[in-house]
mmCIF file with all atom_site columns, C-alpha atoms in Angstrom:
data_model
loop_
_atom_site.group_PDB
_atom_site.id
_atom_site.type_symbol
_atom_site.label_atom_id
_atom_site.label_alt_id
_atom_site.label_comp_id
_atom_site.label_asym_id
_atom_site.label_entity_id
_atom_site.label_seq_id
_atom_site.pdbx_PDB_ins_code
_atom_site.Cartn_x
_atom_site.Cartn_y
_atom_site.Cartn_z
_atom_site.occupancy
_atom_site.B_iso_or_equiv
_atom_site.pdbx_formal_charge
_atom_site.auth_seq_id
_atom_site.auth_comp_id
_atom_site.auth_asym_id
_atom_site.auth_atom_id
_atom_site.pdbx_PDB_model_num
ATOM 1  C CA . UNK A 1 1  ? 0.258   -0.085 0.299   1.00 0.00 ? 1  UNK A CA 1
ATOM 2  C CA . UNK A 1 2  ? 1.149   3.796  -1.038  1.00 0.00 ? 2  UNK A CA 1
ATOM 3  C CA . UNK A 1 3  ? 2.592   5.499  1.976   1.00 0.00 ? 3  UNK A CA 1
ATOM 4  C CA . UNK A 1 4  ? 1.118   9.407  2.136   1.00 0.00 ? 4  UNK A CA 1
ATOM 5  C CA . UNK A 1 5  ? 3.742   11.029 0.062   1.00 0.00 ? 5  UNK A CA 1
ATOM 6  C CA . UNK A 1 6  ? 2.842   8.869  -2.160  1.00 0.00 ? 6  UNK A CA 1
ATOM 7  C CA . UNK A 1 7  ? -0.539  9.396  -2.704  1.00 0.00 ? 7  UNK A CA 1
ATOM 8  C CA . UNK A 1 8  ? 0.348   13.099 -3.087  1.00 0.00 ? 8  UNK A CA 1
ATOM 9  C CA . UNK A 1 9  ? 2.480   12.816 -5.332  1.00 0.00 ? 9  UNK A CA 1
ATOM 10 C CA . UNK A 1 10 ? 0.091   10.281 -7.760  1.00 0.00 ? 10 UNK A CA 1
ATOM 11 C CA . UNK A 1 11 ? -2.876  12.384 -7.373  1.00 0.00 ? 11 UNK A CA 1
ATOM 12 C CA . UNK A 1 12 ? -0.196  15.834 -8.384  1.00 0.00 ? 12 UNK A CA 1
ATOM 13 C CA . UNK A 1 13 ? 0.851   13.448 -11.625 1.00 0.00 ? 13 UNK A CA 1
ATOM 14 C CA . UNK A 1 14 ? -2.729  12.776 -12.456 1.00 0.00 ? 14 UNK A CA 1
ATOM 15 C CA . UNK A 1 15 ? -3.424  16.227 -11.912 1.00 0.00 ? 15 UNK A CA 1
ATOM 16 C CA . UNK A 1 16 ? -0.856  17.366 -14.209 1.00 0.00 ? 16 UNK A CA 1
ATOM 17 C CA . UNK A 1 17 ? -1.361  14.768 -17.018 1.00 0.00 ? 17 UNK A CA 1
ATOM 18 C CA . UNK A 1 18 ? -5.132  16.145 -17.325 1.00 0.00 ? 18 UNK A CA 1
ATOM 19 C CA . UNK A 1 19 ? -3.539  19.122 -17.093 1.00 0.00 ? 19 UNK A CA 1
ATOM 20 C CA . UNK A 1 20 ? -1.845  18.393 -20.402 1.00 0.00 ? 20 UNK A CA 1
ATOM 21 C CA . UNK A 1 21 ? -3.720  16.674 -22.217 1.00 0.00 ? 21 UNK A CA 1
ATOM 22 C CA . UNK A 1 22 ? -6.261  19.720 -21.775 1.00 0.00 ? 22 UNK A CA 1
ATOM 23 C CA . UNK A 1 23 ? -3.913  22.288 -22.751 1.00 0.00 ? 23 UNK A CA 1
ATOM 24 C CA . UNK A 1 24 ? -3.264  19.084 -26.069 1.00 0.00 ? 24 UNK A CA 1
ATOM 25 C CA . UNK A 1 25 ? -6.959  19.598 -26.998 1.00 0.00 ? 25 UNK A CA 1
ATOM 26 C CA . UNK A 1 26 ? -6.437  23.661 -26.667 1.00 0.00 ? 26 UNK A CA 1
ATOM 27 C CA . UNK A 1 27 ? -3.372  23.697 -28.886 1.00 0.00 ? 27 UNK A CA 1
ATOM 28 C CA . UNK A 1 28 ? -4.785  21.788 -31.750 1.00 0.00 ? 28 UNK A CA 1
ATOM 29 C CA . UNK A 1 29 ? -7.614  23.623 -31.821 1.00 0.00 ? 29 UNK A CA 1
ATOM 30 C CA . UNK A 1 30 ? -4.855  27.009 -31.580 1.00 0.00 ? 30 UNK A CA 1
ATOM 31 C CA . UNK A 1 31 ? -2.972  25.211 -35.011 1.00 0.00 ? 31 UNK A CA 1
ATOM 32 C CA . UNK A 1 32 ? -6.526  25.219 -37.122 1.00 0.00 ? 32 UNK A CA 1
ATOM 33 C CA . UNK A 1 33 ? -7.126  28.843 -36.698 1.00 0.00 ? 33 UNK A CA 1
ATOM 34 C CA . UNK A 1 34 ? -3.597  29.967 -36.506 1.00 0.00 ? 34 UNK A CA 1
ATOM 35 C CA . UNK A 1 35 ? -3.265  31.602 -39.502 1.00 0.00 ? 35 UNK A CA 1
ATOM 36 C CA . UNK A 1 36 ? 0.238   32.978 -39.600 1.00 0.00 ? 36 UNK A CA 1
ATOM 37 C CA . UNK A 1 37 ? 2.081   30.395 -40.910 1.00 0.00 ? 37 UNK A CA 1
ATOM 38 C CA . UNK A 1 38 ? 4.567   31.963 -38.047 1.00 0.00 ? 38 UNK A CA 1
ATOM 39 C CA . UNK A 1 39 ? 1.695   31.173 -35.530 1.00 0.00 ? 39 UNK A CA 1
ATOM 40 C CA . UNK A 1 40 ? 0.995   28.343 -36.507 1.00 0.00 ? 40 UNK A CA 1
ATOM 41 C CA . UNK A 1 41 ? 4.644   26.970 -36.532 1.00 0.00 ? 41 UNK A CA 1
ATOM 42 C CA . UNK A 1 42 ? 4.784   28.275 -32.762 1.00 0.00 ? 42 UNK A CA 1
ATOM 43 C CA . UNK A 1 43 ? 1.725   26.123 -31.549 1.00 0.00 ? 43 UNK A CA 1
ATOM 44 C CA . UNK A 1 44 ? 2.638   23.072 -33.094 1.00 0.00 ? 44 UNK A CA 1
ATOM 45 C CA . UNK A 1 45 ? 6.235   22.429 -31.337 1.00 0.00 ? 45 UNK A CA 1
ATOM 46 C CA . UNK A 1 46 ? 4.172   23.568 -28.181 1.00 0.00 ? 46 UNK A CA 1
ATOM 47 C CA . UNK A 1 47 ? 1.675   20.730 -29.301 1.00 0.00 ? 47 UNK A CA 1
ATOM 48 C CA . UNK A 1 48 ? 5.394   18.268 -29.355 1.00 0.00 ? 48 UNK A CA 1
ATOM 49 C CA . UNK A 1 49 ? 6.286   19.559 -26.499 1.00 0.00 ? 49 UNK A CA 1
ATOM 50 C CA . UNK A 1 50 ? 3.079   18.965 -25.236 1.00 0.00 ? 50 UNK A CA 1
ATOM 51 C CA . UNK A 1 51 ? 2.919   15.469 -25.702 1.00 0.00 ? 51 UNK A CA 1
ATOM 52 C CA . UNK A 1 52 ? 6.549   14.468 -24.968 1.00 0.00 ? 52 UNK A CA 1
ATOM 53 C CA . UNK A 1 53 ? 5.606   15.702 -21.534 1.00 0.00 ? 53 UNK A CA 1
ATOM 54 C CA . UNK A 1 54 ? 1.667   13.786 -21.526 1.00 0.00 ? 54 UNK A CA 1
ATOM 55 C CA . UNK A 1 55 ? 4.813   10.896 -21.933 1.00 0.00 ? 55 UNK A CA 1
ATOM 56 C CA . UNK A 1 56 ? 6.717   11.304 -19.674 1.00 0.00 ? 56 UNK A CA 1
ATOM 57 C CA . UNK A 1 57 ? 4.282   11.562 -16.873 1.00 0.00 ? 57 UNK A CA 1
ATOM 58 C CA . UNK A 1 58 ? 2.729   8.131  -17.839 1.00 0.00 ? 58 UNK A CA 1
ATOM 59 C CA . UNK A 1 59 ? 5.905   6.811  -17.431 1.00 0.00 ? 59 UNK A CA 1
ATOM 60 C CA . UNK A 1 60 ? 5.744   8.197  -13.709 1.00 0.00 ? 60 UNK A CA 1
ATOM 61 C CA . UNK A 1 61 ? 2.076   7.045  -12.738 1.00 0.00 ? 61 UNK A CA 1
ATOM 62 C CA . UNK A 1 62 ? 3.012   3.604  -14.150 1.00 0.00 ? 62 UNK A CA 1
ATOM 63 C CA . UNK A 1 63 ? 6.186   3.473  -12.515 1.00 0.00 ? 63 UNK A CA 1
ATOM 64 C CA . UNK A 1 64 ? 4.126   3.843  -9.299  1.00 0.00 ? 64 UNK A CA 1
ATOM 65 C CA . UNK A 1 65 ? 1.827   1.763  -10.780 1.00 0.00 ? 65 UNK A CA 1
ATOM 66 C CA . UNK A 1 66 ? -0.780  4.038  -10.907 1.00 0.00 ? 66 UNK A CA 1
ATOM 67 C CA . UNK A 1 67 ? -2.998  5.158  -14.116 1.00 0.00 ? 67 UNK A CA 1
ATOM 68 C CA . UNK A 1 68 ? -4.239  8.967  -14.658 1.00 0.00 ? 68 UNK A CA 1
ATOM 69 C CA . UNK A 1 69 ? -7.719  9.660  -14.055 1.00 0.00 ? 69 UNK A CA 1
ATOM 70 C CA . UNK A 1 70 ? -9.661  9.196  -16.545 1.00 0.00 ? 70 UNK A CA 1
ATOM 71 C CA . UNK A 1 71 ? -12.151 11.496 -15.213 1.00 0.00 ? 71 UNK A CA 1
ATOM 72 C CA . UNK A 1 72 ? -9.637  13.975 -14.585 1.00 0.00 ? 72 UNK A CA 1
ATOM 73 C CA . UNK A 1 73 ? -8.709  13.713 -18.575 1.00 0.00 ? 73 UNK A CA 1
ATOM 74 C CA . UNK A 1 74 ? -12.702 13.815 -19.309 1.00 0.00 ? 74 UNK A CA 1
ATOM 75 C CA . UNK A 1 75 ? -12.561 17.076 -17.571 1.00 0.00 ? 75 UNK A CA 1
ATOM 76 C CA . UNK A 1 76 ? -10.519 18.768 -19.104 1.00 0.00 ? 76 UNK A CA 1
ATOM 77 C CA . UNK A 1 77 ? -10.750 17.495 -22.453 1.00 0.00 ? 77 UNK A CA 1
ATOM 78 C CA . UNK A 1 78 ? -14.511 18.647 -22.231 1.00 0.00 ? 78 UNK A CA 1
ATOM 79 C CA . UNK A 1 79 ? -13.300 22.154 -20.743 1.00 0.00 ? 79 UNK A CA 1
ATOM 80 C CA . UNK A 1 80 ? -10.387 22.388 -23.391 1.00 0.00 ? 80 UNK A CA 1
ATOM 81 C CA . UNK A 1 81 ? -13.025 21.546 -26.287 1.00 0.00 ? 81 UNK A CA 1
ATOM 82 C CA . UNK A 1 82 ? -15.027 23.636 -25.448 1.00 0.00 ? 82 UNK A CA 1
ATOM 83 C CA . UNK A 1 83 ? -12.263 26.442 -25.486 1.00 0.00 ? 83 UNK A CA 1
ATOM 84 C CA . UNK A 1 84 ? -11.798 25.761 -28.655 1.00 0.00 ? 84 UNK A CA 1
ATOM 85 C CA . UNK A 1 85 ? -14.994 25.173 -30.165 1.00 0.00 ? 85 UNK A CA 1
ATOM 86 C CA . UNK A 1 86 ? -15.125 29.061 -28.992 1.00 0.00 ? 86 UNK A CA 1
ATOM 87 C CA . UNK A 1 87 ? -11.872 29.941 -30.401 1.00 0.00 ? 87 UNK A CA 1
ATOM 88 C CA . UNK A 1 88 ? -12.269 28.339 -33.946 1.00 0.00 ? 88 UNK A CA 1
ATOM 89 C CA . UNK A 1 89 ? -15.996 30.893 -33.641 1.00 0.00 ? 89 UNK A CA 1
ATOM 90 C CA . UNK A 1 90 ? -14.534 33.568 -32.576 1.00 0.00 ? 90 UNK A CA 1
ATOM 91 C CA . UNK A 1 91 ? -11.579 33.794 -34.871 1.00 0.00 ? 91 UNK A CA 1
ATOM 92 C CA . UNK A 1 92 ? -13.710 32.241 -37.896 1.00 0.00 ? 92 UNK A CA 1
ATOM 93 C CA . UNK A 1 93 ? -16.420 35.715 -36.810 1.00 0.00 ? 93 UNK A CA 1
ATOM 94 C CA . UNK A 1 94 ? -13.681 37.766 -36.649 1.00 0.00 ? 94 UNK A CA 1
ATOM 95 C CA . UNK A 1 95 ? -10.919 36.502 -39.176 1.00 0.00 ? 95 UNK A CA 1
ATOM 96 C CA . UNK A 1 96 ? -8.389  37.755 -36.601 1.00 0.00 ? 96 UNK A CA 1
#
């Protein structure tokens, strides 16, 4: 059974995983509406970095024989999807 400290670490890793997944969804939407090729390239670089963060966090969760929180991931992704959709609609409507 994991210690209290390890439980806190696992919770923090699960939270970080959910946040990175949320960021990835938002960044994917940003790439689609970037418009400017230079801005798009910056977003794509950030997408690659975020995917690497997710891999590293998942490896640490596996090392502690823990899994990420599906509910936290789902909640984060729904929020990010809503933000991404709003951004697409905003930028599409105003051609910024």
